[in-house]
Amino acid sequence: MRAVVFAYHNVGVRCLQVLLARGVEIALVVTHQDNPAETIWFESVAALCAEHGIPVTTPDDPASPALLDQVRAIAPDVIFSFYYRHMLPVPLLALARLGAFNLHGSLLPKYRGRVPINWAVLHGEQSTGATLHEMAAKPDAGAIVAQTSVPILPDDTAYEVFGKVVVAAEKTLWDVLPDMLAGRIPRLPNDISQGSYFGGRTPADGQIDWQQPAQQVYNLHRAVAPPYPGAWTILDGVTYVIGKARLSAQTFPDLAPGLAVVDNRVLGICGDARALAISTLLVDGVPLTPAQLQQNMSGKTN
């Protein structure tokens, strides 16, 4: 089997390693140049390809005629996409003899679209997973080839869930590749009318509304906790970012929603009088002690 692979991030690295282990010929890898404005906390697809002598290209647009011609000349049996960040055009997908397949970080048809792990944590889901599916004109809408589920524990952050999904992606691809190599490619229904679609998120979406119930605020923290930009709040012109927190078992009916210091502990009081016990609160990336926050808040209100 000859493959052209579009790949980025940890899922890209691990799934490329699965293809190599299963004996797939990787004729070309298309990846992204790292954005210097982005925190790069994940593994490098380009570095893996350099280690194995795999040709790499980094076009700005996967719909470019030059890339289309390059893939056409390779005449791949399959095209794979592993956490590549752009939609692939239909004329490109049509160049793969056996089909084009994407690895998506959710249990399709739920959480189609962008950053599915973050959305799943934000909505308090108890499970998610990885789905290998056929690519189509609509995002994450093609037939399902295989999927693997993982649990989301009550205190898991999106980063921790992402680690589980990387393993699920590896297992999904590993288990189904023998059938794919033999030309037996499962194609199960992917009824998008029974699922959900979500767009991308920006750091601005991490702003905390302290009037919300504590569980909702905690889910936001978990969904965007570092290495993502973090849940944040502004107090007297200073932006505070939650680094680490847990739901408190106590209630604080006499305190107004917002940041507070109680018994030398930093709390985030929520609209239902429950709170987040904040163990790491950051200002410009630097942890703040409860005493420092108390000093900043002295004589001031949220």
Coordinates of C-alpha atoms in Angstrom, one line a residue:
M1 CA 0.0 0.0 0.0
R2 CA 1.4 3.4 -1.1
A3 CA 0.1 6.3 1.0
V4 CA 0.3 10.1 1.0
V5 CA -0.1 11.3 4.5
F6 CA -1.2 14.7 5.8
A7 CA -0.1 14.9 9.4
Y8 CA 0.7 17.2 12.3
H9 CA 0.9 17.1 16.1
N10 CA 1.2 14.0 18.4
V11 CA -1.5 12.1 16.6
G12 CA 0.3 12.6 13.3
V13 CA 3.6 11.3 14.8
R14 CA 2.0 8.2 16.4
C15 CA -0.1 7.3 13.4
L16 CA 2.8 7.7 11.0
Q17 CA 4.7 5.3 13.3
V18 CA 1.9 2.8 13.0
L19 CA 1.9 3.0 9.2
L20 CA 5.7 2.4 9.2
A21 CA 5.3 -0.6 11.7
R22 CA 2.6 -2.1 9.5
G23 CA 4.8 -1.8 6.4
V24 CA 2.9 0.9 4.6
E25 CA 4.9 2.8 1.9
I26 CA 4.8 6.4 2.8
A27 CA 5.5 8.2 -0.4
L28 CA 5.0 11.8 0.8
V29 CA 4.0 13.6 4.1
V30 CA 2.3 17.0 4.0
T31 CA 2.6 18.9 7.2
H32 CA 2.6 22.4 8.6
Q33 CA 5.4 24.7 9.5
D34 CA 5.3 25.5 13.2
N35 CA 3.8 28.9 14.0
P36 CA 6.3 30.9 16.1
A37 CA 3.4 32.5 17.9
E38 CA 2.1 29.2 19.1
T39 CA 3.2 27.2 22.1
I40 CA 4.7 24.1 20.6
W41 CA 4.2 21.4 23.3
F42 CA 3.7 18.5 20.9
E43 CA 6.0 16.2 18.8
S44 CA 7.2 17.1 15.4
V45 CA 6.0 15.2 12.3
A46 CA 8.8 16.8 10.2
A47 CA 11.5 15.5 12.6
L48 CA 10.1 12.0 12.4
C49 CA 10.1 12.1 8.6
A50 CA 13.7 13.4 8.6
E51 CA 14.7 10.4 10.9
H52 CA 13.1 7.9 8.4
G53 CA 14.0 9.7 5.2
I54 CA 10.4 10.4 4.2
P55 CA 9.8 13.2 1.7
V56 CA 8.1 16.2 3.3
T57 CA 6.3 19.3 2.0
T58 CA 4.7 22.2 3.8
P59 CA 2.4 24.0 1.4
D60 CA 0.3 26.9 2.7
D61 CA -2.7 25.6 0.8
P62 CA -3.5 21.9 0.3
A63 CA -5.6 22.9 -2.7
S64 CA -2.6 24.2 -4.6
P65 CA -2.3 22.9 -8.2
A66 CA 1.4 22.0 -7.5
L67 CA 0.5 19.7 -4.6
L68 CA -2.4 18.2 -6.6
D69 CA 0.1 17.4 -9.5
Q70 CA 2.6 16.0 -7.0
V71 CA 0.1 13.6 -5.4
R72 CA -1.3 12.7 -8.8
A73 CA 2.2 11.6 -9.9
I74 CA 2.6 9.4 -6.8
A75 CA -0.8 7.7 -7.6
P76 CA -1.4 6.7 -4.0
D77 CA -3.5 3.8 -2.9
V78 CA -4.7 5.8 0.1
I79 CA -4.5 9.2 1.5
F80 CA -4.5 9.7 5.3
S81 CA -5.0 12.8 7.4
F82 CA -3.8 12.7 11.0
Y83 CA -4.6 16.0 12.8
Y84 CA -3.7 18.0 9.7
R85 CA -5.4 21.4 10.2
H86 CA -6.9 22.1 6.8
M87 CA -9.8 20.5 5.0
L88 CA -8.6 18.6 1.9
P89 CA -10.3 19.4 -1.4
V90 CA -12.4 16.8 -3.1
P91 CA -10.2 16.6 -6.3
L92 CA -7.3 15.7 -4.0
L93 CA -9.2 13.1 -2.2
A94 CA -10.3 11.5 -5.5
L95 CA -6.6 10.7 -6.3
A96 CA -6.5 7.9 -3.8
R97 CA -7.4 4.5 -5.4
L98 CA -8.8 2.9 -2.3
G99 CA -10.0 6.1 -0.5
A100 CA -9.0 9.0 1.7
F101 CA -9.3 8.7 5.5
N102 CA -9.1 11.0 8.4
L103 CA -8.4 10.4 12.1
H104 CA -10.7 12.5 14.2
G105 CA -10.5 13.1 18.0
S106 CA -14.1 12.2 18.9
L107 CA -16.6 9.4 18.7
L108 CA -18.3 10.5 15.5
P109 CA -20.9 11.7 14.7
K110 CA -20.5 13.6 18.0
Y111 CA -18.2 16.6 18.1
R112 CA -17.5 17.0 14.4
G113 CA -15.3 20.0 13.5
R114 CA -12.5 21.8 15.4
V115 CA -10.9 21.0 18.8
P116 CA -13.3 18.2 19.6
I117 CA -11.5 17.2 22.8
N118 CA -11.7 20.7 24.3
W119 CA -15.4 20.9 23.5
A120 CA -16.1 17.4 25.0
V121 CA -14.5 18.4 28.3
L122 CA -16.2 21.8 28.3
H123 CA -19.6 20.0 28.0
G124 CA -18.8 17.6 30.8
E125 CA -18.7 14.5 28.7
Q126 CA -17.7 11.2 30.4
S127 CA -16.1 9.7 27.3
T128 CA -14.7 10.5 23.9
G129 CA -12.3 8.7 21.6
A130 CA -10.8 8.5 18.1
T131 CA -12.5 7.8 14.9
L132 CA -11.0 6.8 11.5
H133 CA -13.4 7.8 8.8
E134 CA -13.6 8.3 5.1
M135 CA -13.2 11.9 4.1
A136 CA -15.9 13.7 2.2
A137 CA -16.8 17.3 1.1
K138 CA -18.3 18.0 4.5
P139 CA -16.0 17.9 7.6
D140 CA -16.0 14.6 9.5
A141 CA -19.0 13.4 7.6
G142 CA -17.8 10.3 5.7
A143 CA -18.3 6.7 6.6
I144 CA -16.8 5.4 9.8
V145 CA -14.0 2.9 9.4
A146 CA -13.2 2.2 13.0
Q147 CA -13.3 4.0 16.4
T148 CA -12.0 3.5 20.0
S149 CA -13.4 5.1 23.1
V150 CA -11.6 6.5 26.2
P151 CA -13.0 7.7 29.5
I152 CA -13.0 11.3 30.6
L153 CA -12.6 11.4 34.4
P154 CA -14.2 14.1 36.5
D155 CA -10.9 16.0 37.0
D156 CA -9.3 15.3 33.7
T157 CA -8.1 18.3 31.8
A158 CA -8.2 18.5 28.0
Y159 CA -4.5 17.9 27.9
E160 CA -4.8 14.7 29.9
V161 CA -7.7 13.5 27.7
F162 CA -5.7 14.4 24.6
G163 CA -3.0 11.9 25.8
K164 CA -5.7 9.2 26.0
V165 CA -7.0 10.1 22.5
V166 CA -3.5 9.8 21.0
V167 CA -3.3 6.2 22.3
A168 CA -6.9 5.6 21.0
A169 CA -5.9 6.9 17.6
E170 CA -2.9 4.6 17.5
K171 CA -4.9 1.6 18.5
T172 CA -7.7 2.4 16.1
L173 CA -5.4 2.6 13.1
W174 CA -3.3 -0.4 14.3
D175 CA -6.3 -2.7 14.6
V176 CA -7.9 -1.8 11.3
L177 CA -4.8 -1.6 9.1
P178 CA -4.6 -5.3 8.3
D179 CA -8.1 -5.3 6.8
M180 CA -7.3 -2.1 4.9
L181 CA -4.0 -3.6 3.6
A182 CA -6.1 -6.6 2.4
G183 CA -8.5 -4.3 0.6
R184 CA -11.3 -4.9 3.1
I185 CA -12.1 -1.4 4.3
P186 CA -15.1 -1.2 6.7
R187 CA -17.5 1.6 5.9
L188 CA -20.1 2.1 8.7
P189 CA -22.8 4.7 8.8
N190 CA -21.9 8.2 10.1
D191 CA -25.3 9.8 10.6
I192 CA -24.4 13.4 11.1
S193 CA -28.0 14.3 11.9
Q194 CA -27.5 12.5 15.2
G195 CA -24.3 14.2 16.1
S196 CA -22.9 17.7 16.6
Y197 CA -20.6 20.2 15.0
F198 CA -18.4 22.8 16.7
G199 CA -16.1 25.5 15.4
G200 CA -12.6 26.6 16.6
R201 CA -11.9 28.3 19.9
T202 CA -9.7 31.3 20.7
P203 CA -8.1 32.4 23.9
A204 CA -10.9 34.9 24.3
D205 CA -13.3 32.0 24.8
G206 CA -11.6 31.2 28.1
Q207 CA -13.0 34.2 29.9
I208 CA -14.8 33.1 33.1
D209 CA -18.3 34.1 34.0
W210 CA -18.3 33.7 37.8
Q211 CA -22.1 33.9 37.8
Q212 CA -22.2 30.4 36.3
P213 CA -22.5 27.3 38.5
A214 CA -19.1 26.0 39.8
Q215 CA -19.3 22.8 37.7
Q216 CA -19.6 24.8 34.5
V217 CA -16.7 27.1 35.4
Y218 CA -14.6 24.0 36.4
N219 CA -15.4 22.4 33.0
L220 CA -14.2 25.6 31.3
H221 CA -10.9 25.5 33.3
R222 CA -10.4 21.8 32.5
A223 CA -11.1 22.4 28.8
V224 CA -8.5 25.1 28.4
A225 CA -6.0 24.5 31.2
P226 CA -2.3 24.8 30.3
P227 CA -0.7 24.1 27.9
Y228 CA -3.8 25.6 26.3
P229 CA -4.2 29.4 27.0
G230 CA -6.2 28.8 30.2
A231 CA -9.5 30.1 31.8
W232 CA -9.0 33.7 32.8
T233 CA -10.6 36.7 34.6
I234 CA -9.9 40.4 34.9
L235 CA -9.7 42.2 38.2
D236 CA -8.9 45.9 38.3
G237 CA -7.2 45.7 34.9
V238 CA -5.1 42.7 35.8
T239 CA -5.7 39.4 33.9
Y240 CA -5.5 36.3 36.1
V241 CA -5.2 32.8 34.5
I242 CA -6.1 29.6 36.4
G243 CA -3.2 27.2 36.1
K244 CA -4.5 24.4 38.4
A245 CA -7.7 24.1 40.3
R246 CA -10.2 21.6 41.8
L247 CA -13.8 21.8 42.8
S248 CA -14.1 22.7 46.5
A249 CA -16.4 20.6 48.7
Q250 CA -17.3 23.7 50.6
T251 CA -19.9 26.4 49.9
F252 CA -19.4 30.1 50.5
P253 CA -22.9 31.7 50.5
D254 CA -21.6 34.9 52.1
L255 CA -19.0 35.7 49.4
A256 CA -19.7 37.4 46.1
P257 CA -18.8 35.6 42.8
G258 CA -15.2 36.1 41.7
L259 CA -11.7 35.7 43.1
A260 CA -11.3 35.6 46.9
V261 CA -8.7 34.7 49.4
V262 CA -10.0 32.6 52.4
D263 CA -7.7 31.1 55.0
N264 CA -4.7 31.7 52.8
R265 CA -6.3 29.9 49.9
V266 CA -7.3 31.3 46.5
L267 CA -10.9 30.6 45.6
G268 CA -13.0 31.3 42.6
I269 CA -16.5 31.8 44.0
C270 CA -19.3 30.8 41.6
G271 CA -22.9 31.7 41.1
D272 CA -24.2 28.7 43.1
A273 CA -22.0 29.6 46.1
R274 CA -19.7 26.7 45.3
A275 CA -16.1 27.4 44.5
L276 CA -13.0 26.4 42.6
A277 CA -10.0 25.9 45.0
I278 CA -7.2 27.4 42.8
S279 CA -3.8 26.0 43.6
T280 CA -2.0 27.9 40.8
L281 CA -3.1 31.4 39.7
L282 CA -1.0 33.1 37.0
V283 CA -0.3 36.6 36.0
D284 CA 1.8 36.9 32.8
G285 CA 2.7 33.3 33.3
V286 CA 4.1 33.8 36.8
P287 CA 2.4 32.1 39.8
L288 CA 0.8 34.4 42.4
T289 CA 0.7 33.6 46.1
P290 CA -2.5 34.0 48.1
A291 CA -0.8 36.9 49.9
Q292 CA 0.1 38.6 46.7
L293 CA -3.5 38.3 45.4
Q294 CA -4.8 39.5 48.8
Q295 CA -2.6 42.6 48.5
N296 CA -3.8 43.2 44.9
M297 CA -7.4 42.9 46.1
S298 CA -7.0 45.0 49.2
G299 CA -9.8 47.5 49.4
K300 CA -11.0 46.4 46.0
T301 CA -14.0 44.3 44.7
N302 CA -14.4 42.0 41.7

